[in-house]
Short mmCIF file of C-alpha atoms in Angstrom, two decimals:
data_model
loop_
_atom_site.label_atom_id
_atom_site.label_comp_id
_atom_site.label_asym_id
_atom_site.label_seq_id
_atom_site.Cartn_x
_atom_site.Cartn_y
_atom_site.Cartn_z
CA UNK N 20 -38.40 -29.53 14.57
CA UNK N 21 -36.18 -31.80 17.21
CA UNK N 22 -33.19 -29.95 17.81
CA UNK N 23 -33.59 -27.75 14.86
CA UNK N 24 -31.31 -25.07 16.82
CA UNK N 25 -28.01 -27.49 17.13
CA UNK N 26 -28.59 -27.84 13.31
CA UNK N 27 -28.60 -24.31 12.85
CA UNK N 28 -25.24 -23.64 14.56
CA UNK N 29 -24.14 -26.95 12.87
CA UNK N 30 -24.56 -25.58 9.62
CA UNK N 31 -23.58 -22.14 10.55
CA UNK N 32 -19.85 -23.71 11.47
CA UNK N 33 -20.07 -25.91 7.64
CA UNK N 34 -19.17 -22.24 6.22
CA UNK N 35 -16.46 -22.48 7.78
CA UNK N 36 -13.02 -23.36 6.14
CA UNK N 37 -9.47 -24.19 6.47
CA UNK N 38 -7.20 -24.56 3.21
CA UNK N 39 -3.85 -23.61 2.12
CA UNK N 40 -2.70 -20.82 3.18
CA UNK N 41 -2.82 -18.52 0.25
CA UNK N 42 -6.37 -17.96 0.26
CA UNK N 43 -6.14 -16.70 3.50
CA UNK N 44 -5.82 -13.26 4.54
CA UNK N 45 -3.79 -12.75 7.76
CA UNK N 46 -5.68 -10.10 8.85
CA UNK N 47 -8.70 -10.92 10.99
CA UNK N 48 -12.26 -9.10 9.89
CA UNK N 49 -13.72 -9.14 12.91
CA UNK N 50 -13.01 -7.38 16.51
CA UNK N 51 -14.04 -7.81 20.13
CA UNK N 52 -17.50 -6.20 20.68
CA UNK N 53 -18.74 -7.92 17.13
CA UNK N 54 -22.40 -8.87 18.35
CA UNK N 55 -24.62 -10.65 15.96
CA UNK N 56 -28.29 -11.36 16.12
CA UNK N 57 -30.27 -14.28 13.41
CA UNK N 58 -33.59 -15.10 13.17
CA UNK N 59 -34.13 -18.58 12.66
CA UNK N 60 -37.76 -19.70 10.56
CA UNK N 61 -38.81 -23.24 10.00
CA UNK N 62 -40.88 -24.03 7.22
CA UNK N 63 -44.22 -25.90 7.67
CA UNK N 64 -46.13 -26.81 4.43
CA UNK N 65 -46.62 -23.07 3.57
CA UNK N 66 -46.28 -21.44 6.66
CA UNK N 67 -42.93 -20.03 7.76
CA UNK N 68 -42.98 -20.10 11.43
CA UNK N 69 -40.18 -18.04 13.74
CA UNK N 70 -38.85 -20.72 15.79
CA UNK N 71 -36.11 -18.76 17.70
CA UNK N 72 -32.67 -16.64 17.44
CA UNK N 73 -29.20 -17.14 17.07
CA UNK N 74 -26.28 -14.86 18.91
CA UNK N 75 -22.97 -14.50 17.81
CA UNK N 76 -20.52 -12.73 20.32
CA UNK N 77 -16.59 -11.66 20.15
CA UNK N 78 -14.68 -10.64 22.93
CA UNK N 79 -11.53 -9.89 23.46
CA UNK N 80 -8.56 -10.06 26.70
CA UNK N 81 -5.11 -10.66 27.73
CA UNK N 82 -3.69 -13.58 30.30
CA UNK N 83 -0.19 -13.48 30.82
CA UNK N 84 0.46 -11.34 27.49
CA UNK N 85 -1.31 -14.10 25.43
CA UNK N 86 -4.04 -11.86 23.11
CA UNK N 87 -7.00 -14.13 23.57
CA UNK N 88 -10.38 -14.39 21.56
CA UNK N 89 -13.70 -15.64 23.97
CA UNK N 90 -16.16 -16.59 21.09
CA UNK N 91 -19.83 -17.68 21.74
CA UNK N 92 -22.91 -18.72 20.29
CA UNK N 93 -26.37 -18.75 21.72
CA UNK N 94 -29.50 -20.53 20.27
CA UNK N 95 -32.34 -20.29 21.76
CA UNK N 96 -36.59 -21.18 20.33
CA UNK N 97 -38.65 -18.25 21.27
CA UNK N 98 -41.39 -18.11 23.84
CA UNK N 99 -44.46 -19.02 21.89
CA UNK N 100 -42.43 -22.28 20.15
CA UNK N 101 -41.30 -23.27 23.33
CA UNK N 102 -44.21 -25.55 24.54
CA UNK N 103 -43.36 -27.24 20.65
CA UNK N 104 -39.78 -28.11 21.52
CA UNK N 105 -37.64 -25.56 23.63
CA UNK N 106 -33.75 -25.39 22.79
CA UNK N 107 -31.36 -23.26 25.01
CA UNK N 108 -28.20 -23.91 23.51
CA UNK N 109 -24.56 -22.43 24.38
CA UNK N 110 -21.20 -23.04 22.47
CA UNK N 111 -18.04 -21.17 23.62
CA UNK N 112 -14.26 -21.31 22.58
CA UNK N 113 -11.35 -19.02 24.06
CA UNK N 114 -8.84 -19.24 21.27
CA UNK N 115 -5.44 -17.63 20.58
CA UNK N 116 -5.96 -14.04 19.00
CA UNK N 117 -2.63 -14.44 16.59
CA UNK N 118 -3.76 -17.61 14.57
CA UNK N 119 -7.58 -18.34 16.36
CA UNK N 120 -5.90 -21.62 17.64
CA UNK N 121 -9.18 -23.21 20.10
CA UNK N 122 -7.45 -23.62 23.47
CA UNK N 123 -10.73 -24.49 25.45
CA UNK N 124 -14.32 -25.60 23.54
CA UNK N 125 -17.49 -26.29 25.35
CA UNK N 126 -20.84 -27.08 23.99
CA UNK N 127 -23.89 -27.33 26.70
CA UNK N 128 -27.09 -28.24 25.18
CA UNK N 129 -30.73 -28.22 26.77
CA UNK N 130 -33.35 -29.30 24.28
CA UNK N 131 -36.22 -30.34 25.60
CA UNK N 132 -35.96 -33.41 27.81
CA UNK N 133 -31.94 -33.92 25.99
CA UNK N 134 -29.13 -32.00 28.00
CA UNK N 135 -25.55 -32.76 27.19
CA UNK N 136 -22.33 -30.77 28.57
CA UNK N 137 -19.34 -31.42 25.95
CA UNK N 138 -15.77 -29.86 27.16
CA UNK N 139 -12.52 -29.89 24.61
CA UNK N 140 -9.19 -28.90 25.90
CA UNK N 141 -6.61 -28.43 23.26
CA UNK N 142 -3.05 -29.36 24.09
CA UNK N 143 -0.88 -27.51 20.97
CA UNK N 144 2.24 -29.43 20.43
CA UNK N 145 5.35 -28.33 18.19
CA UNK N 146 4.69 -24.76 18.11
CA UNK N 147 1.16 -25.47 17.51
CA UNK N 148 1.87 -28.17 14.58
CA UNK N 149 -0.62 -30.46 15.77
CA UNK N 150 -2.70 -31.47 19.37
CA UNK N 151 -4.11 -33.36 21.32
CA UNK N 152 -7.47 -33.58 22.09
CA UNK N 153 -9.19 -33.95 25.63
CA UNK N 154 -12.70 -34.23 25.67
CA UNK N 155 -15.51 -34.67 28.87
CA UNK N 156 -18.49 -35.81 27.94
CA UNK N 157 -21.98 -35.54 30.00
CA UNK N 158 -24.93 -36.74 27.67
CA UNK N 159 -27.89 -37.31 29.90
CA UNK N 160 -26.35 -37.57 33.03
CA UNK N 161 -23.54 -40.61 31.12
CA UNK N 162 -20.11 -39.52 31.74
CA UNK N 163 -17.28 -40.48 29.24
CA UNK N 164 -14.04 -39.00 28.36
CA UNK N 165 -11.71 -39.57 25.03
CA UNK N 166 -8.97 -38.57 23.35
CA UNK N 167 -8.33 -37.66 19.86
CA UNK N 168 -5.03 -36.30 18.09
CA UNK N 169 -5.23 -33.64 15.67
CA UNK N 170 -3.18 -31.74 13.17
CA UNK N 171 -2.68 -28.16 11.99
CA UNK N 172 -5.96 -26.10 10.70
CA UNK N 173 -8.11 -28.80 12.10
CA UNK N 174 -10.62 -26.26 14.31
CA UNK N 175 -13.38 -26.82 16.27
CA UNK N 176 -17.74 -26.20 15.40
CA UNK N 177 -16.71 -22.17 16.58
CA UNK N 178 -13.12 -21.10 15.60
CA UNK N 179 -13.71 -22.69 11.72
CA UNK N 180 -16.99 -20.47 11.41
CA UNK N 181 -15.05 -17.12 12.47
CA UNK N 182 -11.62 -17.99 10.35
CA UNK N 183 -13.79 -18.65 7.40
CA UNK N 184 -14.04 -15.02 7.03
CA UNK N 185 -10.61 -13.95 6.83
CA UNK N 186 -10.91 -15.68 3.07
CA UNK N 187 -9.24 -13.31 0.55
CA UNK N 188 -11.72 -13.16 -2.16
CA UNK N 189 -9.34 -11.59 -4.33
CA UNK N 190 -7.61 -15.48 -4.37
CA UNK N 191 -11.18 -16.90 -5.02
CA UNK N 192 -12.45 -17.77 -8.44
CA UNK N 193 -16.24 -18.51 -9.24
CA UNK N 194 -16.82 -22.26 -8.97
CA UNK N 195 -13.58 -23.19 -7.21
CA UNK N 196 -14.28 -25.47 -3.86
CA UNK N 197 -11.84 -24.84 -1.24
CA UNK N 198 -11.50 -27.98 1.08
CA UNK N 199 -11.74 -28.26 4.70
CA UNK N 200 -11.03 -30.26 7.65
CA UNK N 201 -13.21 -29.88 11.29
CA UNK N 202 -13.58 -31.90 14.45
CA UNK N 203 -17.13 -32.22 15.52
CA UNK N 204 -18.07 -34.65 18.92
CA UNK N 205 -15.47 -37.25 18.01
CA UNK N 206 -14.75 -37.16 14.43
CA UNK N 207 -12.71 -35.26 12.00
CA UNK N 208 -14.69 -34.28 9.00
CA UNK N 209 -13.05 -34.05 5.19
CA UNK N 210 -15.70 -31.38 3.84
CA UNK N 211 -14.86 -28.80 1.17
CA UNK N 212 -16.76 -24.84 0.42
CA UNK N 213 -17.57 -23.93 -3.15
CA UNK N 214 -17.75 -20.62 -4.09
CA UNK N 215 -20.95 -19.71 -6.51
CA UNK N 216 -20.67 -15.77 -7.22
CA UNK N 217 -21.93 -12.50 -6.22
CA UNK N 218 -25.61 -11.69 -5.58
CA UNK N 219 -28.13 -8.81 -3.81
CA UNK N 220 -30.12 -9.87 -1.52
CA UNK N 221 -33.05 -8.67 0.66
CA UNK N 222 -33.73 -9.56 4.32
CA UNK N 223 -36.78 -10.08 6.02
CA UNK N 224 -35.84 -6.86 8.53
CA UNK N 225 -35.71 -4.52 4.47
CA UNK N 226 -32.19 -4.25 4.24
CA UNK N 227 -30.54 -5.12 1.54
CA UNK N 228 -26.86 -6.27 1.20
CA UNK N 229 -24.30 -6.93 -1.74
CA UNK N 230 -23.64 -10.76 -0.84
CA UNK N 231 -20.64 -13.71 -1.73
CA UNK N 232 -22.78 -17.05 -2.17
CA UNK N 233 -21.03 -20.18 -1.41
CA UNK N 234 -22.26 -23.74 -1.05
CA UNK N 235 -21.16 -26.35 1.87
CA UNK N 236 -20.68 -29.72 1.05
CA UNK N 237 -22.80 -31.59 3.93
CA UNK N 238 -22.97 -34.94 5.55
CA UNK N 239 -25.63 -36.43 4.35
CA UNK N 240 -27.42 -38.86 7.22
CA UNK N 241 -30.39 -38.20 9.38
CA UNK N 242 -30.87 -34.27 8.22
CA UNK N 243 -29.78 -33.74 4.84
CA UNK N 244 -30.44 -36.31 1.72
CA UNK N 245 -28.54 -33.80 -0.64
CA UNK N 246 -24.87 -32.63 0.37
CA UNK N 247 -25.49 -29.45 -1.54
CA UNK N 248 -28.79 -28.81 0.05
CA UNK N 249 -27.66 -25.30 1.45
CA UNK N 250 -26.81 -22.20 0.23
CA UNK N 251 -24.59 -19.58 2.62
CA UNK N 252 -24.14 -15.81 1.83
CA UNK N 253 -21.69 -13.16 3.82
CA UNK N 254 -21.44 -9.80 3.04
CA UNK N 255 -19.55 -8.96 0.27
CA UNK N 256 -16.95 -6.15 2.06
CA UNK N 257 -14.58 -6.74 4.40
CA UNK N 258 -15.91 -8.25 7.44
CA UNK N 259 -17.23 -11.15 5.67
CA UNK N 260 -20.30 -11.35 8.17
CA UNK N 261 -22.86 -14.37 7.35
CA UNK N 262 -25.93 -13.01 6.04
CA UNK N 263 -28.65 -15.54 5.19
CA UNK N 264 -28.91 -19.34 5.29
CA UNK N 265 -30.77 -21.30 3.44
CA UNK N 266 -31.29 -25.25 3.78
CA UNK N 267 -33.36 -28.29 2.81
CA UNK N 268 -33.35 -30.74 5.30
CA UNK N 269 -35.56 -34.06 5.28
CA UNK N 270 -38.55 -32.21 7.03
CA UNK N 271 -38.95 -29.06 5.25
CA UNK N 272 -36.38 -26.35 5.14
CA UNK N 273 -34.72 -23.56 7.45
CA UNK N 274 -33.93 -20.31 6.64
CA UNK N 275 -31.42 -17.82 9.00
CA UNK N 276 -31.65 -14.50 8.43
CA UNK N 277 -29.38 -11.82 10.10
CA UNK N 278 -31.61 -9.25 11.92
CA UNK N 279 -28.91 -7.03 13.43
CA UNK N 280 -24.91 -6.56 13.71
CA UNK N 281 -22.94 -4.18 16.18
CA UNK N 282 -19.57 -3.32 16.19
CA UNK N 283 -18.04 -4.55 13.44
CA UNK N 284 -14.41 -4.04 12.68
CA UNK N 285 -15.03 -1.98 9.26
CA UNK N 286 -18.25 -0.62 8.16
CA UNK N 287 -21.02 -2.46 6.28
CA UNK N 288 -20.58 -1.30 2.94
CA UNK N 289 -22.14 -4.02 1.11
CA UNK N 290 -25.50 -2.55 2.34
CA UNK N 291 -27.56 -1.00 -0.48
CA UNK N 292 -29.07 1.99 0.40
#
């Protein structure tokens, strides 16, 4: 159960990708004001426990004629689970609206006795072809600084999650894998996302959706034994809202289910009535 919500936020971000430009639409599938709530369930033997929630928020604003997005992910354990393990995590980023290039990223985690505050400032150069990331970390009171050079297309945890939703499904074939890069902490990871096919799924809130199924390549180690241990389902409509994630971890398994989403850019036509 330890740090389960940070894990889920990381899992959601792994559903994101950046590959050749020809597999992405130029039009963003979300808008400012979109808000989504997910319930997270943790498996203990034959028992599924509602351990907490994750909320996604997207807001728009303009600074000096530059249109920006403020994107935020908040994860927290429910009150009944707090006495097992209490989590209050917030991930936020400010990006340019035109290309979702991150400008300032921050993650603050309170997980029982663990605390960290990580801040990234992106300095884009050469018309956005590459950037230097200036990082400031405060982990359990120990402060440090670092710098990391990245190329265009390597995004942060949150921005990659939203960027993935722009995949043009008319240009993706069943079984095709899309390579992508993501910066996480002080490292750049080379991963991939495989499109599995179409399914109809029913969530715990009794709503049924037409969905697109993906399988992200995972980072094996402390959490996963198998790099194919997760399946991700997104709405089969223009919004590509994440609906459901299931993952097998070293201790048990986890399910993330959409509870509610509001202010999507277009109606959720994937909802089966």
